[in-house]
Coordinates of N, CA and C in Angstrom, one line a residue:
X30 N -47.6 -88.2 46.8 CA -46.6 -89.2 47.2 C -45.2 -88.7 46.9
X31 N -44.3 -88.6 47.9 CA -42.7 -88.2 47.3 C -42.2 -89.2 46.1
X32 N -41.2 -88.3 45.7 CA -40.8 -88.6 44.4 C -39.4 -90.1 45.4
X33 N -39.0 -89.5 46.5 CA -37.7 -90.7 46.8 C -39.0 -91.4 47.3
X34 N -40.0 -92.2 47.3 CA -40.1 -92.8 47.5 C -40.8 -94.1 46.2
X35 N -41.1 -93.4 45.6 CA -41.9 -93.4 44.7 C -41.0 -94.1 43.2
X36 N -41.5 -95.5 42.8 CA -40.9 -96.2 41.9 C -41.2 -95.4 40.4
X37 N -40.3 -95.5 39.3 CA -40.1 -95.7 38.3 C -40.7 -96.4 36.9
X38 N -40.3 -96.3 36.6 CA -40.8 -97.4 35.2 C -39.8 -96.8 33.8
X39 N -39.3 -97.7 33.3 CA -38.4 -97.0 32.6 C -38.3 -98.3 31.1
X40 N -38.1 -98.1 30.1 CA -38.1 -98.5 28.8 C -37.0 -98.1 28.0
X41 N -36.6 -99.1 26.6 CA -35.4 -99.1 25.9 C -35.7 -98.8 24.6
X42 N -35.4 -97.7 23.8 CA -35.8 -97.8 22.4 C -35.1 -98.6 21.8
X43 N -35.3 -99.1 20.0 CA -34.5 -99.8 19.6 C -33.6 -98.9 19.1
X44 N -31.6 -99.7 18.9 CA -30.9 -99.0 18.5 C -31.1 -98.2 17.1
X45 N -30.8 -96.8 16.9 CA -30.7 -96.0 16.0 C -29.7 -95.3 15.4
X46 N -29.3 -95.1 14.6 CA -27.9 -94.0 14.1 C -27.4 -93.2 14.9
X47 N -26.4 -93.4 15.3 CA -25.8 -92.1 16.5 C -25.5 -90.4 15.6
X48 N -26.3 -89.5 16.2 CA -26.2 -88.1 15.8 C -25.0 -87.5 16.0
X49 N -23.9 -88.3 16.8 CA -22.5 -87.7 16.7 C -21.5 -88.3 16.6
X50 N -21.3 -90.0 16.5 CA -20.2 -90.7 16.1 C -20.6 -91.3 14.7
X51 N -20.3 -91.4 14.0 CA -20.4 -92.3 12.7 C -20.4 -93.4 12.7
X52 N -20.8 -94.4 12.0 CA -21.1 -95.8 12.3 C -21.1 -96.8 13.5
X53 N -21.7 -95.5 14.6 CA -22.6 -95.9 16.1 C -23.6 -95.8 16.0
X54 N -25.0 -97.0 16.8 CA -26.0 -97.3 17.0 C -25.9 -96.3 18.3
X55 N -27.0 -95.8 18.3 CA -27.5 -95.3 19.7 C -28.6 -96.1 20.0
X56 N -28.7 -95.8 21.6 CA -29.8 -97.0 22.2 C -30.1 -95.8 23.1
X57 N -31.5 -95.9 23.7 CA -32.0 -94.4 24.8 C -32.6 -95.6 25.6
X58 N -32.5 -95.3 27.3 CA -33.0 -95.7 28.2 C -33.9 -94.8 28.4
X59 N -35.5 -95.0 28.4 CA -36.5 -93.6 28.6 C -37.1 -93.9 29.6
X60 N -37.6 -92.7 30.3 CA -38.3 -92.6 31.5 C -40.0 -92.8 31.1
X61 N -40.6 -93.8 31.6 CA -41.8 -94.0 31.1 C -43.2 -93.5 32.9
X62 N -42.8 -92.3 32.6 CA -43.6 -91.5 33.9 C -44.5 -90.2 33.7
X63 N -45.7 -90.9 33.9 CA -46.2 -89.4 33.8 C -46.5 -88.1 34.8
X64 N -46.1 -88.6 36.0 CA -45.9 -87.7 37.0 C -44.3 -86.8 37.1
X65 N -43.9 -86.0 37.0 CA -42.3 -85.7 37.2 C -43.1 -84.5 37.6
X66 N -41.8 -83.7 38.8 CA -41.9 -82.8 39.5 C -40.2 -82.3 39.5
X67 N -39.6 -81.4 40.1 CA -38.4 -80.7 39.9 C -37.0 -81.8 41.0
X68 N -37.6 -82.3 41.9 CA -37.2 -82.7 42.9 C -36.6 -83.9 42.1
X69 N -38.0 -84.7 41.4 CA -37.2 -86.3 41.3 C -36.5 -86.4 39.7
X70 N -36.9 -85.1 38.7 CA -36.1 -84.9 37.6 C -34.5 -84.7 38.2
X71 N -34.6 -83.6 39.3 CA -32.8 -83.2 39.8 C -32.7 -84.7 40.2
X72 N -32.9 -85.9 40.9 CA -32.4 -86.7 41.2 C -31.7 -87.9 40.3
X73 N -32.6 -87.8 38.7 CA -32.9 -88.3 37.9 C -31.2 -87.9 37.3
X74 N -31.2 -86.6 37.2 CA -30.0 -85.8 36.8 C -28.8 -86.6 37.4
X75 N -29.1 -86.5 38.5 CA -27.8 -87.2 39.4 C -27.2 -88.6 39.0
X76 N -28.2 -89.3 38.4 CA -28.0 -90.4 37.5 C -27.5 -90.5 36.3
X77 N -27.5 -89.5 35.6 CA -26.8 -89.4 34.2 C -28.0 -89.4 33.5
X78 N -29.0 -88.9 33.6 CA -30.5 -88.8 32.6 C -30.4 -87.3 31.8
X79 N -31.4 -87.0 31.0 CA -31.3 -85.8 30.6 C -32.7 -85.7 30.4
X80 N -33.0 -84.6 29.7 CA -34.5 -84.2 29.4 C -34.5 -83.9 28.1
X81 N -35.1 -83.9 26.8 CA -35.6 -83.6 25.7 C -37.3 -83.3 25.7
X82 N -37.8 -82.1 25.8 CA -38.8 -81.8 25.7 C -39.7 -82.2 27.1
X83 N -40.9 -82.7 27.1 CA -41.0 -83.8 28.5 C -40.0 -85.3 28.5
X84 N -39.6 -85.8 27.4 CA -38.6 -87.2 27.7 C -37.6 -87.4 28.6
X85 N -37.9 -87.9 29.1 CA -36.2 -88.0 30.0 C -35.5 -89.4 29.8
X86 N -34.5 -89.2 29.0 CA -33.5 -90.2 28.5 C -32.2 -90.2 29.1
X87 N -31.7 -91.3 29.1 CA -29.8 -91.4 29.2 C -29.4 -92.5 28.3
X88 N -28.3 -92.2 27.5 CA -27.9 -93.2 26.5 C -27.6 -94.5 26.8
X89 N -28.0 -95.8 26.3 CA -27.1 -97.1 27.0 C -27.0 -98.0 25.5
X90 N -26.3 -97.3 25.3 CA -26.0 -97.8 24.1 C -25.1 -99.2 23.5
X91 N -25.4 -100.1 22.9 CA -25.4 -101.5 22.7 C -23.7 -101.4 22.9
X92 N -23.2 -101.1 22.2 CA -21.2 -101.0 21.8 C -20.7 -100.0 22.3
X93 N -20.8 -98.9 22.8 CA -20.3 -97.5 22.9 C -20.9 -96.8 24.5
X94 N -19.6 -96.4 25.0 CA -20.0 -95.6 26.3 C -19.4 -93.9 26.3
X95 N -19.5 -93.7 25.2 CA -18.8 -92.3 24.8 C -19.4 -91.3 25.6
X96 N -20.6 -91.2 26.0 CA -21.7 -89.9 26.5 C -21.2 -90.0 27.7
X97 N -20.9 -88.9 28.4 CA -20.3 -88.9 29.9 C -21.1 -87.5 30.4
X98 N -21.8 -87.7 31.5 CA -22.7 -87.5 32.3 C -21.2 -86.5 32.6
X99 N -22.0 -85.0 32.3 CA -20.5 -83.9 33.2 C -21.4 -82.6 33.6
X100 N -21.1 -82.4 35.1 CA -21.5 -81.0 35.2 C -20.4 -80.4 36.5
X101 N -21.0 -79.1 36.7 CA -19.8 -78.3 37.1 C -19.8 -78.0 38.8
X102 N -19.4 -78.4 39.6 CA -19.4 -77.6 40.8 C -19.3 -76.4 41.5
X103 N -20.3 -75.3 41.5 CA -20.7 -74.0 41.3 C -19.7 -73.2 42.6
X104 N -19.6 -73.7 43.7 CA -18.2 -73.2 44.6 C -17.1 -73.3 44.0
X105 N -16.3 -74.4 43.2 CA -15.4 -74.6 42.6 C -14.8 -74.0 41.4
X106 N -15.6 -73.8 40.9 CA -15.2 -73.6 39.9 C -14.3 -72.3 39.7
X107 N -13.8 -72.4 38.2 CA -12.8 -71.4 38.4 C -12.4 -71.2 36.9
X108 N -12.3 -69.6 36.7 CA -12.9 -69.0 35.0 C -10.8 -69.1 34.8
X109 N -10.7 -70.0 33.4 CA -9.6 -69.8 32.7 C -8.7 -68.4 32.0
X110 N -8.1 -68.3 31.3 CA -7.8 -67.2 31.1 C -8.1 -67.0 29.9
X111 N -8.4 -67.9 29.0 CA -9.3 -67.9 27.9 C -11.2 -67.4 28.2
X112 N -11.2 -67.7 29.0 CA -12.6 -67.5 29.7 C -12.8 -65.9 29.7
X113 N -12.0 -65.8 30.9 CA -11.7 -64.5 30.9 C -12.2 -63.5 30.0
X114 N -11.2 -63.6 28.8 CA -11.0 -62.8 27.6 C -12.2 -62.6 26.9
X115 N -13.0 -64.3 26.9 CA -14.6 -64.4 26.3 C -15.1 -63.1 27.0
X116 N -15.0 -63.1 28.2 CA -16.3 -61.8 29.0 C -16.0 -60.7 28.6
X117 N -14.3 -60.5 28.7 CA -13.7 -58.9 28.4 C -14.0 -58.7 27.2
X118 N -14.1 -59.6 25.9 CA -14.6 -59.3 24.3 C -15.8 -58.9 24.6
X119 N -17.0 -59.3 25.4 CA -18.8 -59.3 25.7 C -18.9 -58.0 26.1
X120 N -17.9 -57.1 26.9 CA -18.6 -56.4 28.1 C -20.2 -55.2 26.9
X121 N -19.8 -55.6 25.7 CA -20.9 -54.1 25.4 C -22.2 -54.9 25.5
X122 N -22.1 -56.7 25.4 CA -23.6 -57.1 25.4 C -24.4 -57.2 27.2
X123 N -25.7 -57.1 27.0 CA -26.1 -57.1 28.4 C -27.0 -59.0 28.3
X124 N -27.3 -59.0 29.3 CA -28.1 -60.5 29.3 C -29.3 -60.1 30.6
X125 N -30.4 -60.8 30.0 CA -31.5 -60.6 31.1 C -32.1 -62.3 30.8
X126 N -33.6 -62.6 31.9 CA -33.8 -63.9 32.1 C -35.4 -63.5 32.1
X127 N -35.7 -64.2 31.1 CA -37.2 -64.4 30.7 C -37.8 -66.0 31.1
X128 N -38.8 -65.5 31.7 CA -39.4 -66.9 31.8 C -40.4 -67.7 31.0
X129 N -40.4 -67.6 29.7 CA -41.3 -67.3 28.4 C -40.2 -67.2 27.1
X130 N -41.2 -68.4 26.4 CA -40.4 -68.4 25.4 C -40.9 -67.0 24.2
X131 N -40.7 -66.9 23.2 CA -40.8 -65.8 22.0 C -40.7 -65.9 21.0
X132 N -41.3 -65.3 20.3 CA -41.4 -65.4 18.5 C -40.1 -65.3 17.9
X133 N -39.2 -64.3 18.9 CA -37.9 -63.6 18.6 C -36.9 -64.8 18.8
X134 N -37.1 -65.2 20.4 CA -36.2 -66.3 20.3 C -36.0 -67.3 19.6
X135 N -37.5 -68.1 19.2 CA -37.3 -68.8 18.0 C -37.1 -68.5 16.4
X136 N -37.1 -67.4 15.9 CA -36.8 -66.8 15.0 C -35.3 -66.9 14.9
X137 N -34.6 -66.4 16.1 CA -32.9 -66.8 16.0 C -32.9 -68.0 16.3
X138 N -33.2 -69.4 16.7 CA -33.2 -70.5 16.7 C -33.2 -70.9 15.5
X139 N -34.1 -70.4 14.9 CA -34.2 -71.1 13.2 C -32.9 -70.7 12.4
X140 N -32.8 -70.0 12.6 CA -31.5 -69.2 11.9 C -30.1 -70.1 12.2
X141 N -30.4 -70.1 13.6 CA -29.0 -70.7 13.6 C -28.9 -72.4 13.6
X142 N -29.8 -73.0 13.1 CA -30.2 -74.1 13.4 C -29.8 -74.3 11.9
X143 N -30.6 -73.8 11.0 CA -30.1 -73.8 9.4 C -29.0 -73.7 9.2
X144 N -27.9 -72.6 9.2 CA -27.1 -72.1 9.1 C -26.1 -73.1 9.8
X145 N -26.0 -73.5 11.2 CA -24.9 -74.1 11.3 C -25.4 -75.9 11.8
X146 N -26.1 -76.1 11.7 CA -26.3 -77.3 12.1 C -27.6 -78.2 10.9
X147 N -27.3 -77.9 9.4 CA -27.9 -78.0 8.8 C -28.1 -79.7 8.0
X148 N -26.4 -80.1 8.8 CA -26.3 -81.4 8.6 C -26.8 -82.7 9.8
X149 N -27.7 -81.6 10.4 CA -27.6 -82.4 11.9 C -29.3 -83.1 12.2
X150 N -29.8 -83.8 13.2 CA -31.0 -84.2 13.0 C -32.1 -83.2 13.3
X151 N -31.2 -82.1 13.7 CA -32.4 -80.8 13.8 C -32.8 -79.7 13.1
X152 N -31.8 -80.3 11.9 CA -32.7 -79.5 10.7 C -33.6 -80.4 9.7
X153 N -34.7 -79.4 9.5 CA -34.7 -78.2 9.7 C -35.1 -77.8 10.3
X154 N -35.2 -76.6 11.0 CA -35.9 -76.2 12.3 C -37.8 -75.4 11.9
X155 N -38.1 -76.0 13.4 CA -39.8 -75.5 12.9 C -39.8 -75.4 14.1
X156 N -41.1 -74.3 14.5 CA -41.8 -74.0 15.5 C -41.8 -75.3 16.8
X157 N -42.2 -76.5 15.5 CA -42.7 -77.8 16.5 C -42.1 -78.2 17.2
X158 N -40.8 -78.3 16.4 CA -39.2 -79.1 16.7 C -39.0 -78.6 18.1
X159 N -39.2 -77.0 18.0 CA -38.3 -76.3 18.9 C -39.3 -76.4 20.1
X160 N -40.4 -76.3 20.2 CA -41.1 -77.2 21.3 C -40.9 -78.6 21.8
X161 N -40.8 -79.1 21.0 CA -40.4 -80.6 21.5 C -39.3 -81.2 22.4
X162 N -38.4 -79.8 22.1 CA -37.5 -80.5 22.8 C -36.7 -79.1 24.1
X163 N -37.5 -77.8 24.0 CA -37.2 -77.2 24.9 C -37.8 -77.0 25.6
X164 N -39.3 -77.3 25.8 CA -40.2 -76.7 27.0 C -40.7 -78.4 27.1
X165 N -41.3 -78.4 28.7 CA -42.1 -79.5 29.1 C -43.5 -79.3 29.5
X166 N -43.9 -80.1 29.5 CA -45.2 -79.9 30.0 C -45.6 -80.0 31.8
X167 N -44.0 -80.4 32.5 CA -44.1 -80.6 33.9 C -43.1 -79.3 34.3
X168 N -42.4 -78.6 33.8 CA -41.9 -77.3 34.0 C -41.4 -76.4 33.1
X169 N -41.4 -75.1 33.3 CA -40.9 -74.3 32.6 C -39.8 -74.0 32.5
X170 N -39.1 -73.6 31.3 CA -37.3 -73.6 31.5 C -37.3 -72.1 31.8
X171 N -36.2 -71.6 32.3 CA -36.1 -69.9 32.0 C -35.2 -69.7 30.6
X172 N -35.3 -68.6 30.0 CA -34.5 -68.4 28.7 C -33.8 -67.2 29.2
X173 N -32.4 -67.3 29.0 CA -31.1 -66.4 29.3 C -31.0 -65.6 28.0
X174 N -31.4 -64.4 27.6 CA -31.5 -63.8 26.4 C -30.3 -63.2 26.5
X175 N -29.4 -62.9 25.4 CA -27.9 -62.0 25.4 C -28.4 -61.0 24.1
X176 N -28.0 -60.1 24.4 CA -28.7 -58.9 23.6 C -27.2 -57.9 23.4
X177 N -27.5 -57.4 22.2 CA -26.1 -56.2 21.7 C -27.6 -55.0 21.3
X178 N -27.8 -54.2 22.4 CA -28.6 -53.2 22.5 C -29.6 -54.2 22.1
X179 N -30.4 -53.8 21.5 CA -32.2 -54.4 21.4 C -31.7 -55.4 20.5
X180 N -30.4 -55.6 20.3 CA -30.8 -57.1 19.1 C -30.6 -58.2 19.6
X181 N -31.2 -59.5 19.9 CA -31.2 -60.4 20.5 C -30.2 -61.7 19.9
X182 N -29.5 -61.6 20.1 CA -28.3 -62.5 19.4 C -27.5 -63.8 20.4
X183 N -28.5 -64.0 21.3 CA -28.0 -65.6 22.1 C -29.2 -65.7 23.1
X184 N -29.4 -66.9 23.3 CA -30.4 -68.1 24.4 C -29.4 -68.6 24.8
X185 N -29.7 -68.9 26.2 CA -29.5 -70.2 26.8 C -31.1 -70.7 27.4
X186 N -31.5 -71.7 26.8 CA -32.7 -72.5 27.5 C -32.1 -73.4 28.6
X187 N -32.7 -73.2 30.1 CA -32.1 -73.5 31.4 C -33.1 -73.9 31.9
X188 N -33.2 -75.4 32.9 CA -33.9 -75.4 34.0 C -33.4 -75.1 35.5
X189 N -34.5 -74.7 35.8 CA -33.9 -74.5 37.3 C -34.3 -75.6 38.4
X190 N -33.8 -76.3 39.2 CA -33.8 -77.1 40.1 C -33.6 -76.5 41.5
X191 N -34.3 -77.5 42.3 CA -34.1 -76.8 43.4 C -32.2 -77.0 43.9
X192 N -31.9 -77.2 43.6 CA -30.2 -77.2 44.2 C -29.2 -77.1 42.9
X193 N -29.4 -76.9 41.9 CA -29.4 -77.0 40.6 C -29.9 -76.3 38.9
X194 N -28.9 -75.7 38.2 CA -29.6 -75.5 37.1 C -28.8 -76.6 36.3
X195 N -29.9 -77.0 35.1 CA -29.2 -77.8 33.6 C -29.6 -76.8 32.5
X196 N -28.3 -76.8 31.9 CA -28.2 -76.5 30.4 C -29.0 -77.6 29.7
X197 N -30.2 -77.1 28.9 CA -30.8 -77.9 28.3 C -30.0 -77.1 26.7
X198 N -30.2 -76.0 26.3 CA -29.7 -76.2 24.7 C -29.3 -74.1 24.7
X199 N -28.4 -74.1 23.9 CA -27.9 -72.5 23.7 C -27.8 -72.1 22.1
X200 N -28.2 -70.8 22.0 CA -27.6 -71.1 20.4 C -28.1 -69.2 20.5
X201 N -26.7 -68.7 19.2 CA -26.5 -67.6 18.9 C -26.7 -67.2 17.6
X202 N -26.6 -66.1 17.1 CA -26.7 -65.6 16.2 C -25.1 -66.0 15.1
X203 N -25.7 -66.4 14.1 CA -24.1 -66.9 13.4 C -23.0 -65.9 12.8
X204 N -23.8 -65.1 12.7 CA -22.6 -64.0 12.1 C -21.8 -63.7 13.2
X205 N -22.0 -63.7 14.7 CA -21.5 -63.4 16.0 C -20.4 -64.6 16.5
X206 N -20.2 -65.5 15.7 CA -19.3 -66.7 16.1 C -18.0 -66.0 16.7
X207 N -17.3 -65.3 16.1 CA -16.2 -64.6 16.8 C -16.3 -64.3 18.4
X208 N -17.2 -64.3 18.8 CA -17.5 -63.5 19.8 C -17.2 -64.6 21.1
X209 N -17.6 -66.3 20.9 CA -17.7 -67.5 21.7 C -18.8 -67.4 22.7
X210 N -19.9 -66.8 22.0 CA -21.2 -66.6 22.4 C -21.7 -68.6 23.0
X211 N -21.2 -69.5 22.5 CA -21.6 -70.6 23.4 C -21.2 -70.6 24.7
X212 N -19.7 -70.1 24.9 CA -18.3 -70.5 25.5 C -19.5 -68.9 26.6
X213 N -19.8 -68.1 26.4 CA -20.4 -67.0 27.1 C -21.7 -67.0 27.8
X214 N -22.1 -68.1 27.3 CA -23.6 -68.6 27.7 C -23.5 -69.5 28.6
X215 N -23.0 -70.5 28.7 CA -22.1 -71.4 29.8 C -21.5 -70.5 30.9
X216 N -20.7 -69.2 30.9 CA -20.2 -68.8 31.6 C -21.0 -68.3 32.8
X217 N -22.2 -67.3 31.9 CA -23.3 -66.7 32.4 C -24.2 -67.5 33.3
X218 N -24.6 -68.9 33.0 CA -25.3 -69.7 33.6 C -24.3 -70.0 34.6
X219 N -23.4 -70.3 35.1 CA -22.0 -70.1 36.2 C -22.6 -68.8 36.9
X220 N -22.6 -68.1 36.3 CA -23.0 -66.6 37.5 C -24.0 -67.0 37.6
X221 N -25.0 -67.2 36.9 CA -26.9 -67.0 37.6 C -26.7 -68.6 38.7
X222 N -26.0 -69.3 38.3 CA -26.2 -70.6 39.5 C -26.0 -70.0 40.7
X223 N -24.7 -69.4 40.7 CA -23.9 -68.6 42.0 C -24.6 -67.7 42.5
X224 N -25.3 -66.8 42.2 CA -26.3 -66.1 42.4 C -28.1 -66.8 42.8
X225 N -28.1 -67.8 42.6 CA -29.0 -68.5 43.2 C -28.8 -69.6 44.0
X226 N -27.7 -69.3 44.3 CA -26.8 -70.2 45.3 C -27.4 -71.8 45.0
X227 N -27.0 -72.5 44.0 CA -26.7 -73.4 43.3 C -25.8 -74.3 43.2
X228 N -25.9 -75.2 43.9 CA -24.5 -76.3 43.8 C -24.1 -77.1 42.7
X229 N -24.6 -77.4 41.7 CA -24.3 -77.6 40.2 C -24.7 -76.8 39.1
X230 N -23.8 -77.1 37.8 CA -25.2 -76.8 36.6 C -24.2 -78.1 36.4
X231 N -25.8 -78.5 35.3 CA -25.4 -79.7 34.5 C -25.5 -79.2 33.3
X232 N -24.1 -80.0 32.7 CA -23.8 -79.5 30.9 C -24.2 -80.6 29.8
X233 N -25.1 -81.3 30.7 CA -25.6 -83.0 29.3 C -23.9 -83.6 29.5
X234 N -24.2 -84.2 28.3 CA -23.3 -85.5 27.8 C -21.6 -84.9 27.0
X235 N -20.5 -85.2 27.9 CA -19.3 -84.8 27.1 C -18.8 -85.9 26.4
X236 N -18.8 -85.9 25.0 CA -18.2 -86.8 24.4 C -16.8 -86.0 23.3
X237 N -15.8 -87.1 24.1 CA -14.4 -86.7 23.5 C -14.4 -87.0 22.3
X238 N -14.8 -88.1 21.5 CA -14.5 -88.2 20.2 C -15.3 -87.4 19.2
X239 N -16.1 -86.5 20.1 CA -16.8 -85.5 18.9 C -16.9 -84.6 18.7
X240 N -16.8 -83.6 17.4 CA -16.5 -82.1 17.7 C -16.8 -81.8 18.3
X241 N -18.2 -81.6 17.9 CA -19.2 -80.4 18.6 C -19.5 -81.2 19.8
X242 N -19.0 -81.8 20.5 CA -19.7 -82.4 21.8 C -18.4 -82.2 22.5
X243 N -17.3 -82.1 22.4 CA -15.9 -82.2 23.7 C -15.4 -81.4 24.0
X244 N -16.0 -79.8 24.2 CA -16.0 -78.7 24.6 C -16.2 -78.7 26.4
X245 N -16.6 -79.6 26.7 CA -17.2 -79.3 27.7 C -16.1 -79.8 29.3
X246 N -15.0 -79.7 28.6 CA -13.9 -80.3 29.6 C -13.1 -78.8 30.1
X247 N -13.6 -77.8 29.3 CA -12.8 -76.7 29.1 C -13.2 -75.6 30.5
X248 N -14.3 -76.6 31.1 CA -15.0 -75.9 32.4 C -14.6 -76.6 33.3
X249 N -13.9 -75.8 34.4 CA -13.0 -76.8 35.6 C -13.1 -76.1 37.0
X250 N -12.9 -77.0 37.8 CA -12.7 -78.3 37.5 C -14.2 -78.9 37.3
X251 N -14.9 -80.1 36.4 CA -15.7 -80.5 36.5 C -16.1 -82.0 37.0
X252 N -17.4 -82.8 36.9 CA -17.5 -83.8 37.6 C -17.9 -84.3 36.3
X253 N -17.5 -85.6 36.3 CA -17.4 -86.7 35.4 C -18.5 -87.7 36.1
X254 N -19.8 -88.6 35.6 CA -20.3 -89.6 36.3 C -19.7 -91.0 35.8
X255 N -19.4 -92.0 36.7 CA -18.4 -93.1 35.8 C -19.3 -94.2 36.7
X256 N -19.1 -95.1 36.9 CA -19.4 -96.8 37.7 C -19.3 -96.5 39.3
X257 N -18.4 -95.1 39.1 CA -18.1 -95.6 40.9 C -18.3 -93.9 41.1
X258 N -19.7 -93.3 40.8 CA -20.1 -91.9 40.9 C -19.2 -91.1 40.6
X259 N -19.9 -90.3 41.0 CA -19.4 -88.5 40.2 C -17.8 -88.4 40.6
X260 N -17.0 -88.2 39.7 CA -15.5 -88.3 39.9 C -15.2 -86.8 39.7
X261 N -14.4 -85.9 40.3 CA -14.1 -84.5 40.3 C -12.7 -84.6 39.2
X262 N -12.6 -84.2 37.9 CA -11.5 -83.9 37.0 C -10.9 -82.4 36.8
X263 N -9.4 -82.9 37.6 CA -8.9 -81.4 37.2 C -8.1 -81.6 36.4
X264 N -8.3 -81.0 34.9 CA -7.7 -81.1 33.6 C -6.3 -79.5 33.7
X265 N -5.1 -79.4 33.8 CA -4.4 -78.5 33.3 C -4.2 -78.0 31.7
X266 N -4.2 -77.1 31.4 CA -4.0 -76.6 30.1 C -3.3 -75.4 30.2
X267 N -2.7 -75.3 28.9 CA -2.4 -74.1 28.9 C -3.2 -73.0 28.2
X268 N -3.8 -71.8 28.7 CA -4.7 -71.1 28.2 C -5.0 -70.1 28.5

């Protein structure tokens, strides 16, 4: 049966502590389907959904509309001069695309999952965790390895869509922070889209009121999803 034709079923968890604003309830609208294929997830996307492991959620949260559905337009786009600088600091690392996760990859997942996100609801990190919420049982993500000679010091976990990749989750080696190994993994998935001739990636949820979440304006120009669809934002800076 096609997926555009083909109804839904969708459910509300009860509200819970929000993992990035402080004294916010989060609420998840979840996808209650056991069929999903690549077609009706990308479409899913287009709606402001995401994916956690097989779940597919979008926030609707009781008080709060902070999460903004943002991803990038792959013709458009256009590398800053801070960008720039990120690649010309990189050029000694190489990146290749596995389609298989690894002992190695999650071994630096744990690492950097402890180390810098130790206050967060993903520590501590386990084997399990890291299943749960990067692979599905309805597709395989590809994993963007970043390597300095044989040492493997960045992931990007990525799905591929058919007109489309989503950043599902990235994470580096911590002693390498200098380097803006996130800010370079983002960049990279920009080339592998363009090179798979790709008319979006999607970067999840931009929320301005929170550190680690309002980075994601810094990619331009990007699309914002709001009440009245995807709105195209060109932010000036200087940089």
């Amino acid at each position: 049966m096609s997926s555009k034709s083909r109804p839904v079923t969708v459910g509300r968890t009860k509200p819970f502590a929000c993992s990035y604003l402080d004294g916010q309830q989060e609420q998840l609208m979840v996808l209650q389907e056991d069929v999903i294929d690549a077609n009706l997830f990308e479409q899913l996307l287009a709606l402001g959904f995401r994916r956690s492991g097989s779940m597919i959620y979008k926030p609707q949260c009781p008080q709060c509309n902070a999460c903004l559905p943002i991803r990038l337009p792959i013709d458009d786009f256009q590398i800053s001069k801070r960008q720039k600088r990120t690649l010309k600091n990189n050029q000694d690392l190489s990146w290749k695309i596995v389609d298989h996760k690894t002992e190695q990859q999650y071994q630096l997942y744990e690492r950097y999952v402890n180390t810098r996100h130790h206050d967060g609801p993903m520590y501590p990190a386990s084997p399990e965790q890291y299943d749960s919420f990067a692979t599905a049982n309805w597709m395989q993500p590809l994993f963007i390895e970043l390597r300095q000679g044989d040492e493997l010091i960045g992931v990007a976990v990525t799905d591929v869509l058919p007109h489309s990749l989503s950043a599902i989750y990235s994470y580096f080696a911590p002693e390498h922070h200098k380097r803006s190994l996130g800010s370079l993994l983002i960049l990279l998935q920009t080339q592998i889209a363009k090179m798979m001739k790709k008319q979006f990636l999607y970067l999840g949820y931009q929320i301005d009121e929170s550190r680690k979440m309002n980075y994601k304006r810094d990619y331009r120009p990007h699309q914002i999803l709001t009440h009245s669809g995807w709105i195209t934002e060109i932010t000036i800076k200087n940089q």
